[in-house]
Tab-separated table of C-alpha atoms in Angstrom:
chain	number	residue	atom	x	y	z
C	1	MET	CA	50.195	-71.809	2.826
C	2	TRP	CA	46.816	-70.261	2.088
C	3	PHE	CA	45.030	-72.746	4.313
C	4	THR	CA	45.298	-73.588	7.997
C	5	LYS	CA	47.373	-76.422	9.376
C	6	LYS	CA	44.357	-77.969	11.094
C	7	GLN	CA	42.304	-79.486	8.280
C	8	ALA	CA	40.448	-82.698	7.620
C	9	LEU	CA	42.377	-83.309	4.409
C	10	SER	CA	46.094	-83.475	3.807
C	11	ASP	CA	47.613	-80.858	1.522
C	12	GLU	CA	47.850	-83.480	-1.232
C	13	GLN	CA	44.217	-84.539	-0.799
C	14	ALA	CA	43.012	-80.937	-0.799
C	15	THR	CA	44.972	-80.194	-3.960
C	16	ALA	CA	43.638	-83.325	-5.665
C	17	LEU	CA	40.061	-82.390	-4.747
C	18	HIS	CA	40.623	-78.878	-6.049
C	19	GLU	CA	41.937	-80.237	-9.349
C	20	GLN	CA	39.000	-82.634	-9.663
C	21	ALA	CA	36.629	-79.719	-9.199
C	22	TRP	CA	38.265	-77.810	-12.042
C	23	VAL	CA	38.216	-80.856	-14.307
C	24	ALA	CA	34.456	-81.016	-13.760
C	25	PHE	CA	34.131	-77.260	-14.283
C	26	ARG	CA	36.005	-77.365	-17.588
C	27	GLY	CA	33.739	-80.236	-18.611
C	28	GLN	CA	30.752	-77.951	-17.845
C	29	ASP	CA	29.595	-80.242	-15.041
C	30	LEU	CA	28.894	-77.353	-12.689
C	31	ASP	CA	27.003	-79.453	-10.126
C	32	THR	CA	29.946	-81.801	-9.605
C	33	ALA	CA	32.398	-78.914	-9.563
C	34	LEU	CA	30.362	-77.121	-6.907
C	35	GLU	CA	30.083	-80.314	-4.867
C	36	HIS	CA	33.876	-80.731	-4.853
C	37	PHE	CA	34.460	-77.079	-3.950
C	38	GLN	CA	31.940	-77.334	-1.102
C	39	THR	CA	33.624	-80.500	0.183
C	40	LEU	CA	36.920	-78.623	0.162
C	41	ALA	CA	35.232	-75.741	2.011
C	42	LYS	CA	34.031	-78.040	4.807
C	43	ALA	CA	37.412	-79.699	5.192
C	44	CYS	CA	39.541	-76.562	4.763
C	45	PRO	CA	37.362	-73.527	5.502
C	46	ALA	CA	40.274	-71.058	5.286
C	47	ASP	CA	41.469	-72.320	1.887
C	48	PRO	CA	40.742	-69.566	-0.679
C	49	ARG	CA	40.771	-72.059	-3.543
C	50	TRP	CA	37.225	-73.167	-2.789
C	51	MET	CA	36.128	-69.528	-2.481
C	52	ASN	CA	37.524	-68.779	-5.914
C	53	GLY	CA	36.020	-71.986	-7.299
C	54	VAL	CA	32.536	-71.274	-5.967
C	55	GLY	CA	32.894	-67.794	-7.434
C	56	ALA	CA	33.702	-69.303	-10.823
C	57	VAL	CA	30.656	-71.596	-10.681
C	58	SER	CA	28.474	-68.660	-9.637
C	59	LEU	CA	29.756	-66.586	-12.541
C	60	ALA	CA	29.126	-69.461	-14.964
C	61	ARG	CA	25.561	-69.512	-13.680
C	62	GLU	CA	25.295	-65.735	-14.220
C	63	ASP	CA	25.135	-65.045	-10.484
C	64	ARG	CA	27.484	-62.063	-10.574
C	65	ALA	CA	26.718	-60.981	-7.014
C	66	GLY	CA	27.577	-64.416	-5.664
C	67	ALA	CA	30.670	-64.591	-7.853
C	68	ARG	CA	31.910	-61.200	-6.664
C	69	ARG	CA	31.300	-62.100	-3.022
C	70	HIS	CA	33.345	-65.297	-3.236
C	71	PHE	CA	36.119	-63.771	-5.360
C	72	GLN	CA	36.457	-60.924	-2.873
C	73	LYS	CA	36.580	-63.395	0.000
C	74	ALA	CA	39.443	-65.247	-1.711
C	75	ALA	CA	41.144	-61.965	-2.617
C	76	GLU	CA	41.273	-61.096	1.079
C	77	HIS	CA	43.694	-64.032	1.316
C	78	ASP	CA	45.661	-62.505	-1.606
C	79	TYR	CA	44.692	-65.402	-3.864
C	80	PRO	CA	45.937	-64.421	-7.346
C	81	GLY	CA	43.205	-66.185	-9.322
C	82	SER	CA	40.541	-64.142	-7.580
C	83	HIS	CA	42.363	-60.866	-8.209
C	84	TYR	CA	42.373	-61.860	-11.878
C	85	ASN	CA	38.697	-62.845	-11.892
C	86	LEU	CA	37.683	-59.599	-10.188
C	87	GLY	CA	39.682	-57.801	-12.862
C	88	ILE	CA	37.761	-59.596	-15.596
C	89	MET	CA	34.445	-58.675	-13.977
C	90	ALA	CA	35.500	-55.037	-13.589
C	91	TYR	CA	36.655	-54.897	-17.220
C	92	GLN	CA	33.328	-56.334	-18.390
C	93	GLU	CA	31.605	-53.590	-16.405
C	94	ASP	CA	33.833	-50.888	-18.012
C	95	ASP	CA	35.443	-50.076	-14.652
C	96	LEU	CA	38.925	-49.902	-16.151
C	97	ASP	CA	40.640	-48.403	-13.110
C	98	ALA	CA	39.421	-51.255	-10.897
C	99	ALA	CA	40.283	-53.813	-13.586
C	100	ARG	CA	43.831	-52.453	-13.784
C	101	ARG	CA	44.247	-52.595	-10.001
C	102	TYR	CA	43.083	-56.209	-9.849
C	103	PHE	CA	45.239	-57.298	-12.791
C	104	GLN	CA	48.249	-55.605	-11.206
C	105	LYS	CA	47.600	-57.568	-8.005
C	106	ALA	CA	47.429	-60.791	-10.023
C	107	ALA	CA	50.558	-59.800	-11.959
C	108	GLU	CA	52.497	-59.519	-8.691
C	109	HIS	CA	52.013	-63.294	-8.478
C	110	TYR	CA	52.765	-63.737	-12.217
C	111	TYR	CA	49.266	-65.105	-12.687
C	112	PRO	CA	48.758	-66.232	-16.328
C	113	GLY	CA	47.016	-63.629	-18.459
C	114	SER	CA	47.418	-60.725	-16.048
C	115	HIS	CA	50.415	-59.110	-17.762
C	116	TYR	CA	48.819	-59.643	-21.162
C	117	ASN	CA	45.579	-57.970	-20.065
C	118	LEU	CA	47.502	-55.022	-18.632
C	119	GLY	CA	49.377	-54.800	-21.923
C	120	THR	CA	46.244	-54.749	-24.056
C	121	MET	CA	44.665	-52.104	-21.831
C	122	ALA	CA	47.764	-49.920	-22.107
C	123	PHE	CA	47.906	-50.507	-25.870
C	124	GLN	CA	44.271	-49.503	-26.309
C	125	GLU	CA	44.965	-46.334	-24.322
C	126	GLY	CA	47.916	-45.466	-26.566
C	127	ASP	CA	50.594	-46.034	-23.923
C	128	HIS	CA	52.853	-48.205	-26.040
C	129	ASP	CA	55.808	-48.062	-23.639
C	130	ALA	CA	53.734	-49.563	-20.828
C	131	ALA	CA	52.138	-52.011	-23.263
C	132	ARG	CA	55.550	-53.195	-24.459
C	133	HIS	CA	56.692	-53.688	-20.851
C	134	TYR	CA	53.681	-55.826	-19.957
C	135	PHE	CA	53.809	-57.819	-23.190
C	136	GLN	CA	57.493	-58.540	-22.586
C	137	GLN	CA	56.619	-59.882	-19.133
C	138	ALA	CA	53.881	-62.078	-20.612
C	139	ALA	CA	56.190	-63.245	-23.406
C	140	LYS	CA	58.505	-64.737	-20.779
C	141	TYR	CA	55.739	-67.292	-20.238
C	142	ASP	CA	55.412	-67.854	-24.000
C	143	CYS	CA	52.073	-66.082	-24.359
C	144	PRO	CA	51.465	-66.201	-28.141
C	145	ARG	CA	49.227	-63.128	-28.157
C	146	SER	CA	51.953	-61.097	-26.436
C	147	HIS	CA	54.496	-62.270	-28.998
C	148	PHE	CA	52.064	-61.127	-31.699
C	149	TYR	CA	51.691	-57.652	-30.206
C	150	LEU	CA	55.445	-57.307	-29.707
C	151	GLY	CA	56.023	-58.424	-33.283
C	152	SER	CA	53.418	-55.988	-34.583
C	153	MET	CA	54.877	-53.087	-32.600
C	154	ALA	CA	58.415	-53.929	-33.760
C	155	TYR	CA	57.228	-54.076	-37.382
C	156	GLN	CA	55.587	-50.669	-37.049
C	157	ASP	CA	58.855	-49.331	-35.590
C	158	GLY	CA	60.785	-50.700	-38.579
C	159	ASP	CA	62.630	-53.327	-36.524
C	160	HIS	CA	61.955	-56.266	-38.816
C	161	ASP	CA	64.419	-58.668	-37.170
C	162	THR	CA	62.735	-58.303	-33.783
C	163	ALA	CA	59.337	-58.550	-35.464
C	164	VAL	CA	60.263	-61.865	-37.085
C	165	GLU	CA	61.650	-63.183	-33.788
C	166	HIS	CA	58.408	-62.525	-31.898
C	167	LEU	CA	56.125	-63.576	-34.736
C	168	ASP	CA	58.041	-66.839	-35.110
C	169	ASN	CA	57.298	-67.514	-31.431
C	170	ALA	CA	53.612	-66.727	-31.945
C	171	VAL	CA	53.218	-68.913	-35.050
C	172	ARG	CA	54.493	-71.938	-33.141
C	173	HIS	CA	51.028	-71.807	-31.583
C	174	ASP	CA	49.322	-71.457	-35.002
C	175	HIS	CA	48.326	-67.866	-34.286
C	176	PRO	CA	46.642	-66.891	-37.620
C	177	GLU	CA	47.076	-63.129	-37.277
C	178	ALA	CA	50.764	-63.618	-36.486
C	179	LEU	CA	51.143	-65.845	-39.531
C	180	ASN	CA	49.551	-63.234	-41.753
C	181	LEU	CA	51.735	-60.459	-40.328
C	182	LEU	CA	54.814	-62.639	-40.645
C	183	GLY	CA	53.921	-62.996	-44.313
C	184	ASP	CA	53.787	-59.199	-44.574
C	185	VAL	CA	57.237	-58.863	-43.006
C	186	HIS	CA	58.736	-61.452	-45.366
C	187	SER	CA	56.974	-59.904	-48.351
C	188	HIS	CA	58.306	-56.463	-47.437
C	189	ALA	CA	61.815	-57.956	-47.374
C	190	GLU	CA	61.146	-59.696	-50.711
C	191	ARG	CA	61.414	-63.147	-49.121
C	192	TYR	CA	58.499	-64.357	-51.216
C	193	PRO	CA	58.680	-68.133	-50.578
C	194	GLN	CA	58.602	-67.517	-46.806
C	195	ALA	CA	55.769	-65.021	-47.257
C	196	GLU	CA	53.745	-67.512	-49.286
C	197	GLN	CA	54.262	-70.210	-46.666
C	198	ALA	CA	53.062	-67.913	-43.884
C	199	TYR	CA	50.035	-66.632	-45.835
C	200	ARG	CA	49.078	-70.150	-46.852
C	201	ARG	CA	49.143	-71.403	-43.260
C	202	ALA	CA	47.099	-68.392	-42.135
C	203	ALA	CA	44.551	-69.190	-44.849
C	204	GLU	CA	44.420	-72.832	-43.755
C	205	LEU	CA	43.543	-71.604	-40.259
C	206	GLY	CA	40.665	-69.581	-41.688
C	207	HIS	CA	42.211	-66.104	-41.713
C	208	ILE	CA	40.550	-64.290	-44.613
C	209	ASP	CA	43.513	-61.948	-45.159
C	210	GLY	CA	45.685	-64.994	-45.716
C	211	TYR	CA	43.682	-65.797	-48.845
C	212	ASN	CA	43.708	-62.176	-49.978
C	213	ASN	CA	47.447	-61.841	-49.503
C	214	LEU	CA	48.117	-65.078	-51.359
C	215	GLY	CA	46.212	-63.619	-54.298
C	216	LEU	CA	48.164	-60.361	-54.114
C	217	LEU	CA	51.462	-62.211	-53.806
């Protein structure tokens, strides 16, 4: 466990308090979120979840120094969420080497988003083999954006069956770009009713190319 055995709260109580803090955070009630994280800190001082949580509140309040300090404190306990958050901060600061290191640490714990971020970084750098590897890892957790990238890369490689397979997985999440690309794949194969259906749904979701492609079709 990340926290010590001697604590004022049971494991269940600590977890419940942690979840309540994040509910408040997602509701943009930062004061309540901070209060819950601080209560967790007093009861379980070695629990990195409060460190990560206080870091998140600090970042939301644009206190990057405070956020970094708390994320690093949690990362010393190998808390995956803080590795990820430090990666996000490094990426925002254009420190791509540090971002990659932090995302790789988070990926070792299969933290959501870490494989996808590594994939997009590799893709942007032109390393499509590494990008495909990371996207495939993320796709195991049904990440729609990773399915989209894998579908796009397969389409570019001329593997239309694999492209359709990944794009079908992405469109289950109403991913508009995937819908538009799926329309392209079907149109290329002269499956026009399927292409129209995909373009129309993309247009309904506000994708401008969906409208354009419907007109061209």
